[in-house]
Short mmCIF file of C-alpha atoms in Angstrom, two decimals:
data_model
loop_
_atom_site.label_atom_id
_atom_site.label_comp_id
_atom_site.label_asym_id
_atom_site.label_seq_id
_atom_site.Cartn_x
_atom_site.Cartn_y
_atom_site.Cartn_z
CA UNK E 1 0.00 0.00 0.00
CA UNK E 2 1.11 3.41 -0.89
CA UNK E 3 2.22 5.37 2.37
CA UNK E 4 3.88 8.41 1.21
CA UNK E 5 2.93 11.35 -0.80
CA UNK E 6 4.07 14.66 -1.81
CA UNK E 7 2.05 18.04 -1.37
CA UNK E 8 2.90 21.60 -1.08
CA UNK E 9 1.95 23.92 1.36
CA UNK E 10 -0.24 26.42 1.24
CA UNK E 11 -0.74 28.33 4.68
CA UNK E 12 -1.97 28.20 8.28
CA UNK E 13 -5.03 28.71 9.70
CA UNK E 14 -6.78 27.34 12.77
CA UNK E 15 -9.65 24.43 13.62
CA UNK E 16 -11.92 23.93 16.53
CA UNK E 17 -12.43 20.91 18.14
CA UNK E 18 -15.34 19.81 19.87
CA UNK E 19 -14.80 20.48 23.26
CA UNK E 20 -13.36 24.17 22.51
CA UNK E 21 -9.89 23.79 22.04
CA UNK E 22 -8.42 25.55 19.48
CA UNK E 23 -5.97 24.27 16.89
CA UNK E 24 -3.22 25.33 14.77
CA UNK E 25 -3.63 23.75 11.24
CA UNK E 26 -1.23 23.53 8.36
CA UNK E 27 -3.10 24.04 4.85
CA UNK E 28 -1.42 21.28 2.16
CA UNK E 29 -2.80 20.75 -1.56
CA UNK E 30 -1.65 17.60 -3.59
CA UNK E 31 -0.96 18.10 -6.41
CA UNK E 32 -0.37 15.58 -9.94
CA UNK E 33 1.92 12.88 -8.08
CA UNK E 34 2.17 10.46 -11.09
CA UNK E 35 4.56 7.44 -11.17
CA UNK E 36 7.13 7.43 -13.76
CA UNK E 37 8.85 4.27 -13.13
CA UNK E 38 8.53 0.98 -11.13
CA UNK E 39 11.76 -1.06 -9.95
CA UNK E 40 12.28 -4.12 -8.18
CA UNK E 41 14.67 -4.65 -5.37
CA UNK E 42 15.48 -6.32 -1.90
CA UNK E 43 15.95 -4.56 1.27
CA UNK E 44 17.17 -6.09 4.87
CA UNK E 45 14.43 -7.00 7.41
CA UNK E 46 15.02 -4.86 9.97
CA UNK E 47 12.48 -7.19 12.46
CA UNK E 48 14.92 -10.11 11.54
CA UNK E 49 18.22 -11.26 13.22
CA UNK E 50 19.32 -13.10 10.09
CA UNK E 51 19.27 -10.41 7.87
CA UNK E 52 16.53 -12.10 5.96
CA UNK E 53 15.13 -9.56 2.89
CA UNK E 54 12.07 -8.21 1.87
CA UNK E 55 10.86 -8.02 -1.91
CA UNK E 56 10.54 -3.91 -2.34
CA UNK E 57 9.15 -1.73 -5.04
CA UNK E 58 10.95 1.57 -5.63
CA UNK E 59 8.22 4.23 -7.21
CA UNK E 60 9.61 7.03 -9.30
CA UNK E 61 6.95 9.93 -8.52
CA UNK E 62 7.04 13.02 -10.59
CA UNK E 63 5.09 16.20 -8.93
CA UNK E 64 4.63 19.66 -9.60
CA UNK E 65 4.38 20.79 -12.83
CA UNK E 66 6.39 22.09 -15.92
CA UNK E 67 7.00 22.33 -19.66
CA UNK E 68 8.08 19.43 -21.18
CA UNK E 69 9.85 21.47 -23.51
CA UNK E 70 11.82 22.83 -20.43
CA UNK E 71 13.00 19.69 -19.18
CA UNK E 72 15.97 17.91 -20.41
CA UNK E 73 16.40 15.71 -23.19
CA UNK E 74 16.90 12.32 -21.67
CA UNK E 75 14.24 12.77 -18.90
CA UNK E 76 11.61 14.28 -21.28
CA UNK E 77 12.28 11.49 -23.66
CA UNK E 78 11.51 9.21 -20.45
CA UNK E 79 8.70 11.13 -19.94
CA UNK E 80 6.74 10.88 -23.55
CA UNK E 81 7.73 6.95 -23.38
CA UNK E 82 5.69 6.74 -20.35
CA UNK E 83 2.38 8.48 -22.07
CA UNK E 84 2.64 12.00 -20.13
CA UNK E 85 1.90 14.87 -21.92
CA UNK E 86 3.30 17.29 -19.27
CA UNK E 87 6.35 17.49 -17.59
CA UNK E 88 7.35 17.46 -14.05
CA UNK E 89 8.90 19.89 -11.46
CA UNK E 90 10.98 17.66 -9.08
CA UNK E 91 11.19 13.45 -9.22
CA UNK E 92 11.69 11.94 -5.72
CA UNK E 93 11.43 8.12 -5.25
CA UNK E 94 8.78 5.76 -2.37
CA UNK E 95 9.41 2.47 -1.57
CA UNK E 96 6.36 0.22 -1.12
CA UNK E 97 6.45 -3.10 0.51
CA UNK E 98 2.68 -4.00 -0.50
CA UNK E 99 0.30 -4.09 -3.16
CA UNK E 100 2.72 -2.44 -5.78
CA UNK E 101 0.95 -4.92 -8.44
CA UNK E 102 -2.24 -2.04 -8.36
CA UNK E 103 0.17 0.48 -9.44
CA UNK E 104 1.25 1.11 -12.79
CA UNK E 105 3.39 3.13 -14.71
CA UNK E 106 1.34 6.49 -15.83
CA UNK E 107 -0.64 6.16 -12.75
CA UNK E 108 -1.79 9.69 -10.43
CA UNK E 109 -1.59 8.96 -7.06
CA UNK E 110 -4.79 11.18 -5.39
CA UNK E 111 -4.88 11.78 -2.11
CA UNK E 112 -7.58 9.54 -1.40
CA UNK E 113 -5.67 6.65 -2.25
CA UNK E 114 -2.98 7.64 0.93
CA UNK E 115 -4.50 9.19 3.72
CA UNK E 116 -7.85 9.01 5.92
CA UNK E 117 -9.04 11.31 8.13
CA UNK E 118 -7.57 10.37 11.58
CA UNK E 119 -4.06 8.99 10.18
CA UNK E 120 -0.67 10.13 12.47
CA UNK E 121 1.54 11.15 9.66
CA UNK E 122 5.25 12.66 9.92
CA UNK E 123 6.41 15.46 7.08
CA UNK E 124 9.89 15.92 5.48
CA UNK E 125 10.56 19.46 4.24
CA UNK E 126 13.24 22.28 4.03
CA UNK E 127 13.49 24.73 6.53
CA UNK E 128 13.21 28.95 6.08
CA UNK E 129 16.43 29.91 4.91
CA UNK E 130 17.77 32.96 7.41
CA UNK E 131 21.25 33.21 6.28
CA UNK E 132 23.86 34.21 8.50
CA UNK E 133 22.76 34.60 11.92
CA UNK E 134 24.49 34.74 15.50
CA UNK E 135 24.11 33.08 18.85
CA UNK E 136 21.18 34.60 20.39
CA UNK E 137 18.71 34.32 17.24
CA UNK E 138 20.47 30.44 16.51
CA UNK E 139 20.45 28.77 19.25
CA UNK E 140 18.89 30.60 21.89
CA UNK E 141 21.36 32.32 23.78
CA UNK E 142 19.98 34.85 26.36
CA UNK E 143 23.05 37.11 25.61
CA UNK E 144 25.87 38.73 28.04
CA UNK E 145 24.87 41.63 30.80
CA UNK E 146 23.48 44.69 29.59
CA UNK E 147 25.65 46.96 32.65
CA UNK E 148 29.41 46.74 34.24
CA UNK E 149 31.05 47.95 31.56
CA UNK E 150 29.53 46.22 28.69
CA UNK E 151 28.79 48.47 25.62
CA UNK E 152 28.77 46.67 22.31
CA UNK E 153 28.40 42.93 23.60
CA UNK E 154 24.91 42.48 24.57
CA UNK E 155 24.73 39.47 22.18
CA UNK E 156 27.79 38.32 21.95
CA UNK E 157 28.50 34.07 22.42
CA UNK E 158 31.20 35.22 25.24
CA UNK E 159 34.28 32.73 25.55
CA UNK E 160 34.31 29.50 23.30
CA UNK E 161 37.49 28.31 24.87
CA UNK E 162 38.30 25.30 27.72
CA UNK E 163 41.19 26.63 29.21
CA UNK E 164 45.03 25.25 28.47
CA UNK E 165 43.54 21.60 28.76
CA UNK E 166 42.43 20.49 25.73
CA UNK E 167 43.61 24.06 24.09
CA UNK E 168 41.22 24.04 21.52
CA UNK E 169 37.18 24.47 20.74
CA UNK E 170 35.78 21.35 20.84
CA UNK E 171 33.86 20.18 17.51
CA UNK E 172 30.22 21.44 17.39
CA UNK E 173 30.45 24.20 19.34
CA UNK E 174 27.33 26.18 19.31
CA UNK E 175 28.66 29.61 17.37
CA UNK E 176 27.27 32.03 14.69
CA UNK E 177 26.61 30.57 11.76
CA UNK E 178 24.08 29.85 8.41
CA UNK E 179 20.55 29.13 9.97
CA UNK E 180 17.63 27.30 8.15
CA UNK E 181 17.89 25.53 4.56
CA UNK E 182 17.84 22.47 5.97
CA UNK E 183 15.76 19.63 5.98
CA UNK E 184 14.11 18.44 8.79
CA UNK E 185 10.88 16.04 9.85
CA UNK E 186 8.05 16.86 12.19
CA UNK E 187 6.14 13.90 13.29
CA UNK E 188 3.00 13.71 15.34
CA UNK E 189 0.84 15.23 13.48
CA UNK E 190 -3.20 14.49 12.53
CA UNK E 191 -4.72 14.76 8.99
CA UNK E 192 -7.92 16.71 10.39
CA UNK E 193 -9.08 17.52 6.84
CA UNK E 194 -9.52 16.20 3.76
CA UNK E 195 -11.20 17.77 0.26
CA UNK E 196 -10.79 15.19 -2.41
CA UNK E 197 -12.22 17.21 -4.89
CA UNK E 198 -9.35 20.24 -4.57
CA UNK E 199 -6.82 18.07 -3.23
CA UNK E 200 -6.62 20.01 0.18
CA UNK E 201 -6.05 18.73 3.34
CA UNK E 202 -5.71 20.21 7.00
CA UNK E 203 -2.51 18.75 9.49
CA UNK E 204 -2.66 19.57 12.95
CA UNK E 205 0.39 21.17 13.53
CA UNK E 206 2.93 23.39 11.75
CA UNK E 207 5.18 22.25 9.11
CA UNK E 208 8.82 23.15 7.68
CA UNK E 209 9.26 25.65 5.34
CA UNK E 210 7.47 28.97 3.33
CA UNK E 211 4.26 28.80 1.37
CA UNK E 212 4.42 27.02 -1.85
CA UNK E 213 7.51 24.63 -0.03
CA UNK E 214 7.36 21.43 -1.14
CA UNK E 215 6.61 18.19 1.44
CA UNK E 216 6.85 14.87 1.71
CA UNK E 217 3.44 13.40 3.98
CA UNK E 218 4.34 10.01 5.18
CA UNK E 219 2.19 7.81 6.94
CA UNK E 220 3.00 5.95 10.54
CA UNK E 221 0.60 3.40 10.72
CA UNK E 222 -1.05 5.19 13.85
CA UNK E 223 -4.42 6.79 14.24
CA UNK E 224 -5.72 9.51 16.23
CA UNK E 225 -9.07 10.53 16.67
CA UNK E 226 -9.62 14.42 17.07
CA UNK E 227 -13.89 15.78 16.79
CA UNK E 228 -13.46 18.68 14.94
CA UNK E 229 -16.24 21.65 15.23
CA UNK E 230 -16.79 21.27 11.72
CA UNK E 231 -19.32 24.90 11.88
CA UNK E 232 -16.80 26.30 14.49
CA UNK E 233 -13.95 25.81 11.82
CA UNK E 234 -15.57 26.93 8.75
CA UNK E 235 -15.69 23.13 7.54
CA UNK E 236 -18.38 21.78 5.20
CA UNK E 237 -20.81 19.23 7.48
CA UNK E 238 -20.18 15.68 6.27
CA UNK E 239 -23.61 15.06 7.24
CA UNK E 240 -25.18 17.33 4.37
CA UNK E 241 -23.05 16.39 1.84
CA UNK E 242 -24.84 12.80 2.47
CA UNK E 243 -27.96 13.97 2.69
CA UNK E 244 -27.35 15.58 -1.09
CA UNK E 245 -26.19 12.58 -2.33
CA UNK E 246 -29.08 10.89 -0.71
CA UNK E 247 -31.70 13.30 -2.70
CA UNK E 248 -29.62 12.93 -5.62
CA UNK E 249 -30.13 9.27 -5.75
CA UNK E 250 -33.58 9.36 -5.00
CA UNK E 251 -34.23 12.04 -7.76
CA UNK E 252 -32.60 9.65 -10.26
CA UNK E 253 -34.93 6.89 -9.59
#
């Protein structure tokens, strides 16, 4: 089963749940995920002690889009062999350990065929990129005194060094330095949300990076239920959208 997908982020906003506490929620919108390319490999068991394998599919997944004309030669020749029409903006790879048989070359992977409402999911994304930056905004430093002489080093790190024994700054040191433009994962968080019509979905929690970053959703395996106050939040009620389809039906016949 497919357990990863990627999405791009569109903003924050905030959800209510049921018994009145508020939320911060993370806007995503998935957009055309569509495998490119299907591989078979082995990968060690991690659960075994005889380093036994397990069969593996690696999925090529293109997202975003772009020209095809814009791409280059070799991939875009990939590309047309394949049946797409469009290009892609990035190509990232998914392993899956099951049911890679229902997926086929050419295929989009929607949303609906990842995540529920409920799942515990973790997201991969670059951080803001802040450039150069020193102690205090880095890592936190509360900064030297502001009085007794001090002028000009109110944020300064202060002394880096350990005295004639070892005579040096030990690795790692916690100094000014580039912050952000990396990549990091937050885990813990709840898909609240999902519109399967745009593609949208609500995470309970803040993500990495700007609006319009790229993610990667992955899945845990854990669910968590959280009663949302669907009015509260400004969320379409589940319950009328059956009841349409309901008079729908019954108009048909």
């Amino acid at each position: 089963m497919l357990t990863d997908i990627f999405v791009t982020k569109l903003g924050m906003t905030q959800a209510w749940t049921k018994s009145g506490k508020r939320l911060a929620v993370t806007r995503v919108k998935v957009g055309h995920n569509n495998v490119i390319s299907k591989t078979e490999i082995s990968v060690l068991d991690k659960n075994s002690t005889k380093r036994d394998t397990l069969p593996c599919t690696i999925l090529e997944v293109g997202y975003g889009t772009k020209k095809l004309k814009n791409m280059t030669k070799p991939l875009r020749t990939r590309l047309e062999k394949s049946g797409f029409s469009n290009g892609v903006a990035k190509i990232r790879g998914v392993r899956m350990y099951e049911g890679a048989a229902d997926v086929t070359i050419g295929d989009t992977i929607t949303v609906d065929k990842v995540l529920e409402i409920g799942d515990v999911v973790k997201v991969q994304g670059i951080t803001k990129g802040r450039g150069f930056a020193g102690g205090v905004k880095r890592w936190g430093f509360h900064g030297g005194p502001k009085t007794h002489g001090q002028s000009d080093r109110h944020r300064a790190v202060g002394s880096i060094g350990a005295g004639t024994t070892p005579g040096r700054v030990w690795s790692g040191k916690k100094m000014p330095g580039h912050y952000g433009n990396v990549a990091k994962t937050v885990t813990g968080l709840v898909v609240i949300h999902i519109d399967a019509d745009s593609g949208e979905v609500w995470l309970s929690g803040p993500v990495p990076g700007s609006i319009m970053t790229d993610l990667k959703i992955s899945k845990t395996g854990r669910n968590k239920a959280i009663e949302i106050d669907r009015v509260a939040s400004s969320l379409p009620k589940v319950e009328v959208a059956e009841e349409v389809a309901t008079e729908n039906t019954e108009s048909e016949a």
